Amino acid sequence: MDATSGQSVDAPGSTPERRAAYLREAPKMVEFLLRQGIKLRRIPYYPDYYDDRAGGSEAGRTVVAELFNVNELPREWRRKLRPNFLQMPGALDEFFWVGTFKRSWKGKRMLARILLRGLLAKLTSKHWVTAGAALQGRMLQAAIKADVDIRTNAGVRSFITEGGAVKGVVTTAGKRIGARLGVLVNAGGFAQNQEMRGKYLPNTSTKWTATTPGDTGEMICELMALGAAVGQMDEMVGNQMALPPGAENTSGNGVELSAIGGQMDLAKPHAILVDQSGVRYMNEGGSYMEFCMTMRRRHLTVPAIPSWWIMDARFMKTYMFCGTLPGSKKPQEWYDSGWLKKAGTIEDLAGLCALDPAVVKATVDGFNADVRAGRDKEFHRGDRAYDRWLGDPFHRPSATLGTIETAPFYAVPMVPGDVGTYGGVVTDTNARVLREDGTPIEGLYATGTTTASVMGRYYPGAGASLGPSFTWGFVAAKHAANADNFAG
């Protein structure tokens, strides 16, 4: 935490005290969930995004929910569980190998396991969900068993205050709901609000977000109206996106992540990214948040939004591309629309992208020379375990470096998309919302992407939004109840 989040500049959400509190309380939160019957497991190998820094873990520490059978929920709640981007009944670490099914027995076994699980589910009337949907389903099931009063279609419009303290909320229907111990706000960020993006996140778009429709920022604005301090509003959880025709978010429902090209694709061998001057300017592996941060910063001096993802025929033959299988024929619409460029030489490809052919050729030649020498001297792609994990474990001698020299060559534009914003109201070690002068607003707590993240301007590893969201909610509840721990 000190070697990543602690290096953040102007990040009031990531004070040493808050980082220490997070590390102290997060394990307690996980133990609490386990006692409630939430089935979690640690993925055996999922490296930290900065595993090469002090305290980094190559094995990783990512915790996920076990697959969940939606049919275990009461009938009236089943349809309320939002579908996620992975529709097949597989675990995240199983899906990692599926793309290799044409080249490895492990990939074949994983694909067969997922398909067999799906077949058995149909025969036994089960409906398995994975990833975020599995966690949401298990949390919902536990809440229902605990007799939690869950009210749908009851969005909050404003807060009830008395003497500067928050005493409850007013819903969009005008209903007043009082609070005995306090109000906890976990209403997301502002990824779906273009006006706020224009103010805090210039050169980004609601068309490039994968967030849910409610991520519109109005609660952050309401909290600011109460005098809450905000921080890190210029940060987002960037997620690089190559969006095929029709894949942009135009309905406010977020993009379909399985249909776009992103981190897991671009980090494979035989592919690089260049800006609009034709120059490579970053390590294409690594943290997706840092990837998009680098693109946005580059754009301030050299046009880089969009940048161009360049790859050769071996990439297309071997790896998944924007949700399509390795070696498969790509939709003709992608070519007809001009989104997917294809050419027999690098120079011709550069011309199709309105790039300087000589510069692009020099960039590719320089990259190829580094690949042959066995090391990316300029950007160190492949030096970290996380880079190699994103790459191809069967590609030798490097899991992530491969020359770009086999025709035909391809290119698509890539933009700095996101899976959420990363700034919001500033909170203390008890998750209380703070004013500009550092004093807490009595009765008001916040967590999740409504707040300035404890991770500062970094994403140290998978779950760096969800883990804090759960942890600070846990901390807030304990503080409001004046309880040292929750027993069972």
GROMACS .gro file of C-alpha atoms in nm, residues 179-482:
model
  304
  179ALA     CA    1  -3.234   0.705   1.058
  180ARG     CA    2  -3.164   0.618   1.421
  181LEU     CA    3  -2.789   0.564   1.390
  182GLY     CA    4  -2.688   0.727   1.063
  183VAL     CA    5  -2.707   0.720   0.683
  184LEU     CA    6  -2.454   0.526   0.475
  185VAL     CA    7  -2.423   0.638   0.113
  186ASN     CA    8  -2.295   0.386  -0.142
  187ALA     CA    9  -2.445   0.528  -0.460
  188GLY     CA   10  -2.158   0.489  -0.705
  189GLY     CA   11  -1.971   0.759  -0.890
  190PHE     CA   12  -2.045   0.978  -1.192
  191ALA     CA   13  -1.930   0.770  -1.489
  192GLN     CA   14  -2.271   0.807  -1.662
  193ASN     CA   15  -2.280   1.187  -1.619
  194GLN     CA   16  -2.117   1.362  -1.915
  195GLU     CA   17  -2.146   1.707  -1.758
  196MET     CA   18  -1.947   1.597  -1.453
  197ARG     CA   19  -1.701   1.410  -1.675
  198GLY     CA   20  -1.644   1.728  -1.874
  199LYS     CA   21  -1.562   1.913  -1.553
  200TYR     CA   22  -1.347   1.654  -1.380
  201LEU     CA   23  -1.244   1.399  -1.649
  202PRO     CA   24  -1.193   1.586  -1.978
  203ASN     CA   25  -1.138   1.384  -2.297
  204THR     CA   26  -1.346   1.094  -2.165
  205SER     CA   27  -1.701   0.991  -2.253
  206THR     CA   28  -2.008   0.821  -2.112
  207LYS     CA   29  -2.000   0.619  -2.436
  208TRP     CA   30  -1.691   0.442  -2.304
  209THR     CA   31  -1.809   0.334  -1.960
  210ALA     CA   32  -1.914  -0.013  -1.847
  211THR     CA   33  -2.091   0.112  -1.535
  212THR     CA   34  -2.457   0.059  -1.451
  213PRO     CA   35  -2.722   0.323  -1.535
  214GLY     CA   36  -2.734   0.463  -1.180
  215ASP     CA   37  -2.372   0.581  -1.183
  216THR     CA   38  -2.482   0.940  -1.243
  217GLY     CA   39  -2.320   1.129  -0.955
  218GLU     CA   40  -2.625   1.307  -0.812
  219MET     CA   41  -2.554   1.181  -0.461
  220ILE     CA   42  -2.200   1.321  -0.473
  221CYS     CA   43  -2.355   1.656  -0.565
  222GLU     CA   44  -2.604   1.629  -0.278
  223LEU     CA   45  -2.322   1.550  -0.036
  224MET     CA   46  -2.125   1.850  -0.162
  225ALA     CA   47  -2.433   2.065  -0.099
  226LEU     CA   48  -2.418   1.950   0.264
  227GLY     CA   49  -2.061   2.081   0.280
  228ALA     CA   50  -1.873   1.757   0.214
  229ALA     CA   51  -1.517   1.785   0.086
  230VAL     CA   52  -1.430   1.599  -0.234
  231GLY     CA   53  -1.104   1.464  -0.368
  232GLN     CA   54  -0.949   1.268  -0.655
  233MET     CA   55  -1.238   1.366  -0.881
  234ASP     CA   56  -1.003   1.360  -1.180
  235GLU     CA   57  -0.943   0.985  -1.147
  236MET     CA   58  -1.132   0.688  -1.287
  237VAL     CA   59  -1.082   0.313  -1.296
  238GLY     CA   60  -0.968   0.321  -1.655
  239ASN     CA   61  -1.031   0.020  -1.871
  240GLN     CA   62  -0.887   0.040  -2.222
  241MET     CA   63  -1.150  -0.030  -2.486
  242ALA     CA   64  -1.155  -0.107  -2.857
  243LEU     CA   65  -1.525  -0.071  -2.934
  244PRO     CA   66  -1.660  -0.240  -3.248
  245PRO     CA   67  -1.949  -0.069  -3.432
  246GLY     CA   68  -2.256  -0.069  -3.209
  247ALA     CA   69  -2.062  -0.153  -2.891
  248GLU     CA   70  -2.052   0.200  -2.750
  249ASN     CA   71  -2.267   0.279  -2.448
  250THR     CA   72  -2.557   0.480  -2.587
  251SER     CA   73  -2.841   0.364  -2.362
  252GLY     CA   74  -2.684   0.433  -2.024
  253ASN     CA   75  -2.660   0.060  -1.953
  254GLY     CA   76  -2.285   0.035  -1.994
  255VAL     CA   77  -2.089  -0.145  -2.265
  256GLU     CA   78  -2.079  -0.523  -2.303
  257LEU     CA   79  -1.728  -0.605  -2.180
  258SER     CA   80  -1.719  -0.943  -2.351
  259ALA     CA   81  -1.764  -0.776  -2.692
  260ILE     CA   82  -1.477  -0.529  -2.670
  261GLY     CA   83  -1.104  -0.553  -2.702
  262GLY     CA   84  -0.910  -0.455  -2.394
  263GLN     CA   85  -0.633  -0.538  -2.154
  264MET     CA   86  -0.643  -0.917  -2.186
  265ASP     CA   87  -0.622  -0.892  -2.567
  266LEU     CA   88  -0.370  -0.613  -2.618
  267ALA     CA   89  -0.120  -0.754  -2.367
  268LYS     CA   90  -0.069  -1.065  -2.581
  269PRO     CA   91   0.238  -1.100  -2.810
  270HIS     CA   92   0.248  -0.953  -3.162
  271ALA     CA   93   0.062  -0.632  -3.069
  272ILE     CA   94   0.147  -0.277  -2.964
  273LEU     CA   95  -0.021   0.061  -2.913
  274VAL     CA   96   0.082   0.386  -3.083
  275ASP     CA   97  -0.043   0.742  -3.051
  276GLN     CA   98  -0.159   0.957  -3.343
  277SER     CA   99   0.201   1.052  -3.420
  278GLY     CA  100   0.275   0.681  -3.475
  279VAL     CA  101   0.492   0.646  -3.164
  280ARG     CA  102   0.467   0.378  -2.897
  281TYR     CA  103   0.445   0.545  -2.554
  282MET     CA  104   0.370   0.287  -2.283
  283ASN     CA  105   0.387  -0.070  -2.158
  284GLU     CA  106   0.076  -0.232  -2.308
  285GLY     CA  107   0.048  -0.470  -2.012
  286GLY     CA  108   0.006  -0.377  -1.647
  287SER     CA  109  -0.269  -0.195  -1.463
  288TYR     CA  110  -0.567  -0.093  -1.675
  289MET     CA  111  -0.610   0.218  -1.460
  290GLU     CA  112  -0.250   0.323  -1.526
  291PHE     CA  113  -0.292   0.241  -1.896
  292CYS     CA  114  -0.579   0.488  -1.936
  293MET     CA  115  -0.415   0.744  -1.708
  294THR     CA  116  -0.107   0.732  -1.933
  295MET     CA  117  -0.321   0.773  -2.245
  296ARG     CA  118  -0.502   1.074  -2.100
  297ARG     CA  119  -0.176   1.238  -1.993
  298ARG     CA  120  -0.017   1.170  -2.331
  299HIS     CA  121  -0.311   1.337  -2.502
  300LEU     CA  122  -0.226   1.666  -2.329
  301THR     CA  123   0.090   1.695  -2.540
  302VAL     CA  124   0.046   1.449  -2.830
  303PRO     CA  125  -0.291   1.342  -2.975
  304ALA     CA  126  -0.351   0.998  -2.824
  305ILE     CA  127  -0.730   0.964  -2.786
  306PRO     CA  128  -0.791   0.744  -2.965
  307SER     CA  129  -0.463   0.556  -2.996
  308TRP     CA  130  -0.408   0.273  -3.245
  309TRP     CA  131  -0.379  -0.092  -3.151
  310ILE     CA  132  -0.158  -0.256  -3.415
  311MET     CA  133  -0.122  -0.632  -3.455
  312ASP     CA  134  -0.017  -0.887  -3.716
  313ALA     CA  135  -0.164  -1.205  -3.864
  314ARG     CA  136  -0.016  -1.428  -3.594
  315PHE     CA  137  -0.205  -1.234  -3.329
  316MET     CA  138  -0.535  -1.273  -3.516
  317LYS     CA  139  -0.472  -1.643  -3.569
  318THR     CA  140  -0.377  -1.716  -3.208
  319TYR     CA  141  -0.573  -1.492  -2.971
  320MET     CA  142  -0.921  -1.373  -2.885
  321PHE     CA  143  -1.008  -1.040  -3.046
  322CYS     CA  144  -1.304  -0.829  -2.932
  323GLY     CA  145  -1.503  -1.132  -2.826
  324THR     CA  146  -1.425  -1.336  -3.139
  325LEU     CA  147  -1.241  -1.668  -3.134
  326PRO     CA  148  -0.879  -1.706  -3.249
  327GLY     CA  149  -0.852  -1.745  -3.625
  328SER     CA  150  -1.222  -1.679  -3.683
  329LYS     CA  151  -1.355  -1.459  -3.961
  330LYS     CA  152  -1.422  -1.111  -3.834
  331PRO     CA  153  -1.758  -0.942  -3.903
  332GLN     CA  154  -1.761  -0.773  -4.244
  333GLU     CA  155  -1.927  -0.472  -4.083
  334TRP     CA  156  -1.604  -0.405  -3.894
  335TYR     CA  157  -1.421  -0.365  -4.224
  336ASP     CA  158  -1.701  -0.187  -4.409
  337SER     CA  159  -1.737   0.074  -4.135
  338GLY     CA  160  -1.364   0.143  -4.140
  339TRP     CA  161  -1.325   0.049  -3.776
  340LEU     CA  162  -1.100  -0.253  -3.840
  341LYS     CA  163  -0.811  -0.166  -4.075
  342LYS     CA  164  -0.625  -0.433  -4.272
  343ALA     CA  165  -0.324  -0.398  -4.503
  344GLY     CA  166  -0.041  -0.598  -4.655
  345THR     CA  167   0.235  -0.377  -4.517
  346ILE     CA  168   0.288  -0.170  -4.205
  347GLU     CA  169   0.324   0.143  -4.419
  348ASP     CA  170  -0.009   0.084  -4.592
  349LEU     CA  171  -0.174   0.016  -4.256
  350ALA     CA  172  -0.037   0.343  -4.121
  351GLY     CA  173  -0.184   0.525  -4.422
  352LEU     CA  174  -0.528   0.377  -4.353
  353CYS     CA  175  -0.502   0.511  -3.996
  354ALA     CA  176  -0.389   0.857  -4.111
  355LEU     CA  177  -0.051   0.800  -3.944
  356ASP     CA  178   0.295   0.879  -4.083
  357PRO     CA  179   0.406   0.553  -4.253
  358ALA     CA  180   0.776   0.616  -4.190
  359VAL     CA  181   0.723   0.682  -3.819
  360VAL     CA  182   0.504   0.376  -3.769
  361LYS     CA  183   0.751   0.158  -3.959
  362ALA     CA  184   1.036   0.286  -3.740
  363THR     CA  185   0.828   0.223  -3.426
  364VAL     CA  186   0.748  -0.134  -3.527
  365ASP     CA  187   1.107  -0.204  -3.634
  366GLY     CA  188   1.236  -0.074  -3.302
  367PHE     CA  189   0.990  -0.288  -3.109
  368ASN     CA  190   1.080  -0.595  -3.316
  369ALA     CA  191   1.449  -0.538  -3.241
  370ASP     CA  192   1.374  -0.532  -2.868
  371VAL     CA  193   1.169  -0.851  -2.899
  372ARG     CA  194   1.458  -1.028  -3.070
  373ALA     CA  195   1.694  -0.904  -2.799
  374GLY     CA  196   1.457  -1.049  -2.539
  375ARG     CA  197   1.365  -0.730  -2.349
  376ASP     CA  198   1.148  -0.422  -2.394
  377LYS     CA  199   1.421  -0.172  -2.307
  378GLU     CA  200   1.200   0.137  -2.321
  379PHE     CA  201   0.883   0.033  -2.133
  380HIS     CA  202   0.979  -0.298  -1.967
  381ARG     CA  203   0.675  -0.492  -2.084
  382GLY     CA  204   0.701  -0.843  -1.945
  383ASP     CA  205   0.931  -0.759  -1.655
  384ARG     CA  206   0.647  -0.795  -1.402
  385ALA     CA  207   0.473  -1.122  -1.323
  386TYR     CA  208   0.140  -0.946  -1.383
  387ASP     CA  209   0.245  -0.852  -1.737
  388ARG     CA  210   0.337  -1.213  -1.807
  389TRP     CA  211   0.011  -1.338  -1.654
  390LEU     CA  212  -0.179  -1.117  -1.900
  391GLY     CA  213   0.027  -1.258  -2.185
  392ASP     CA  214   0.046  -1.605  -2.336
  393PRO     CA  215   0.198  -1.877  -2.115
  394PHE     CA  216   0.265  -2.091  -2.424
  395HIS     CA  217   0.451  -1.825  -2.621
  396ARG     CA  218   0.828  -1.862  -2.609
  397PRO     CA  219   1.065  -1.717  -2.513
  398SER     CA  220   0.845  -1.434  -2.383
  399ALA     CA  221   0.484  -1.459  -2.266
  400THR     CA  222   0.410  -1.103  -2.374
  401LEU     CA  223   0.661  -0.996  -2.640
  402GLY     CA  224   0.626  -1.105  -3.003
  403THR     CA  225   0.743  -0.942  -3.326
  404ILE     CA  226   0.495  -0.772  -3.558
  405GLU     CA  227   0.609  -0.886  -3.901
  406THR     CA  228   0.365  -1.139  -4.049
  407ALA     CA  229   0.119  -0.995  -4.301
  408PRO     CA  230  -0.157  -0.902  -4.314
  409PHE     CA  231  -0.148  -0.633  -4.049
  410TYR     CA  232  -0.445  -0.494  -3.857
  411ALA     CA  233  -0.533  -0.187  -3.651
  412VAL     CA  234  -0.828  -0.058  -3.449
  413PRO     CA  235  -0.873   0.260  -3.242
  414MET     CA  236  -0.851   0.230  -2.866
  415VAL     CA  237  -0.999   0.474  -2.612
  416PRO     CA  238  -0.964   0.528  -2.235
  417GLY     CA  239  -1.282   0.359  -2.120
  418ASP     CA  240  -1.366   0.288  -1.759
  419VAL     CA  241  -1.545   0.065  -1.512
  420GLY     CA  242  -1.617   0.354  -1.277
  421THR     CA  243  -1.491   0.684  -1.140
  422TYR     CA  244  -1.244   0.690  -0.850
  423GLY     CA  245  -1.307   1.019  -0.673
  424GLY     CA  246  -1.577   1.150  -0.444
  425VAL     CA  247  -1.637   1.270  -0.091
  426VAL     CA  248  -1.353   1.254   0.159
  427THR     CA  249  -1.406   1.023   0.457
  428ASP     CA  250  -1.210   0.946   0.774
  429THR     CA  251  -1.094   0.619   0.930
  430ASN     CA  252  -1.452   0.556   1.051
  431ALA     CA  253  -1.599   0.619   0.704
  432ARG     CA  254  -1.757   0.944   0.823
  433VAL     CA  255  -1.801   1.211   0.556
  434LEU     CA  256  -1.576   1.510   0.622
  435ARG     CA  257  -1.624   1.881   0.562
  436GLU     CA  258  -1.359   2.098   0.399
  437ASP     CA  259  -1.223   2.183   0.747
  438GLY     CA  260  -1.178   1.813   0.828
  439THR     CA  261  -1.465   1.782   1.075
  440PRO     CA  262  -1.716   1.497   1.029
  441ILE     CA  263  -2.077   1.556   0.932
  442GLU     CA  264  -2.267   1.391   1.215
  443GLY     CA  265  -2.474   1.090   1.112
  444LEU     CA  266  -2.332   1.071   0.759
  445TYR     CA  267  -2.113   0.789   0.628
  446ALA     CA  268  -2.005   0.691   0.277
  447THR     CA  269  -1.825   0.411   0.097
  448GLY     CA  270  -1.762   0.275  -0.252
  449THR     CA  271  -1.698   0.497  -0.553
  450THR     CA  272  -1.907   0.770  -0.392
  451THR     CA  273  -1.584   0.841  -0.200
  452ALA     CA  274  -1.226   0.941  -0.271
  453SER     CA  275  -1.059   0.600  -0.282
  454VAL     CA  276  -0.822   0.481  -0.011
  455MET     CA  277  -0.614   0.347  -0.304
  456GLY     CA  278  -0.540   0.705  -0.409
  457ARG     CA  279  -0.437   0.725  -0.773
  458TYR     CA  280  -0.342   0.358  -0.805
  459TYR     CA  281  -0.514   0.026  -0.859
  460PRO     CA  282  -0.283  -0.216  -0.674
  461GLY     CA  283  -0.472  -0.532  -0.764
  462ALA     CA  284  -0.803  -0.689  -0.861
  463GLY     CA  285  -1.084  -0.574  -0.634
  464ALA     CA  286  -0.928  -0.237  -0.545
  465SER     CA  287  -1.274  -0.076  -0.570
  466LEU     CA  288  -1.490  -0.355  -0.433
  467GLY     CA  289  -1.266  -0.442  -0.139
  468PRO     CA  290  -1.271  -0.086   0.000
  469SER     CA  291  -1.645  -0.056  -0.071
  470PHE     CA  292  -1.717  -0.358   0.148
  471THR     CA  293  -1.458  -0.266   0.410
  472TRP     CA  294  -1.568   0.093   0.471
  473GLY     CA  295  -1.932  -0.017   0.478
  474PHE     CA  296  -1.834  -0.265   0.749
  475VAL     CA  297  -1.640   0.004   0.936
  476ALA     CA  298  -1.927   0.253   0.910
  477ALA     CA  299  -2.179   0.005   1.048
  478LYS     CA  300  -1.955  -0.079   1.343
  479HIS     CA  301  -1.896   0.287   1.423
  480ALA     CA  302  -2.265   0.379   1.394
  481ALA     CA  303  -2.359   0.089   1.621
  482ASN     CA  304  -2.068   0.168   1.854
   0.00000   0.00000   0.00000
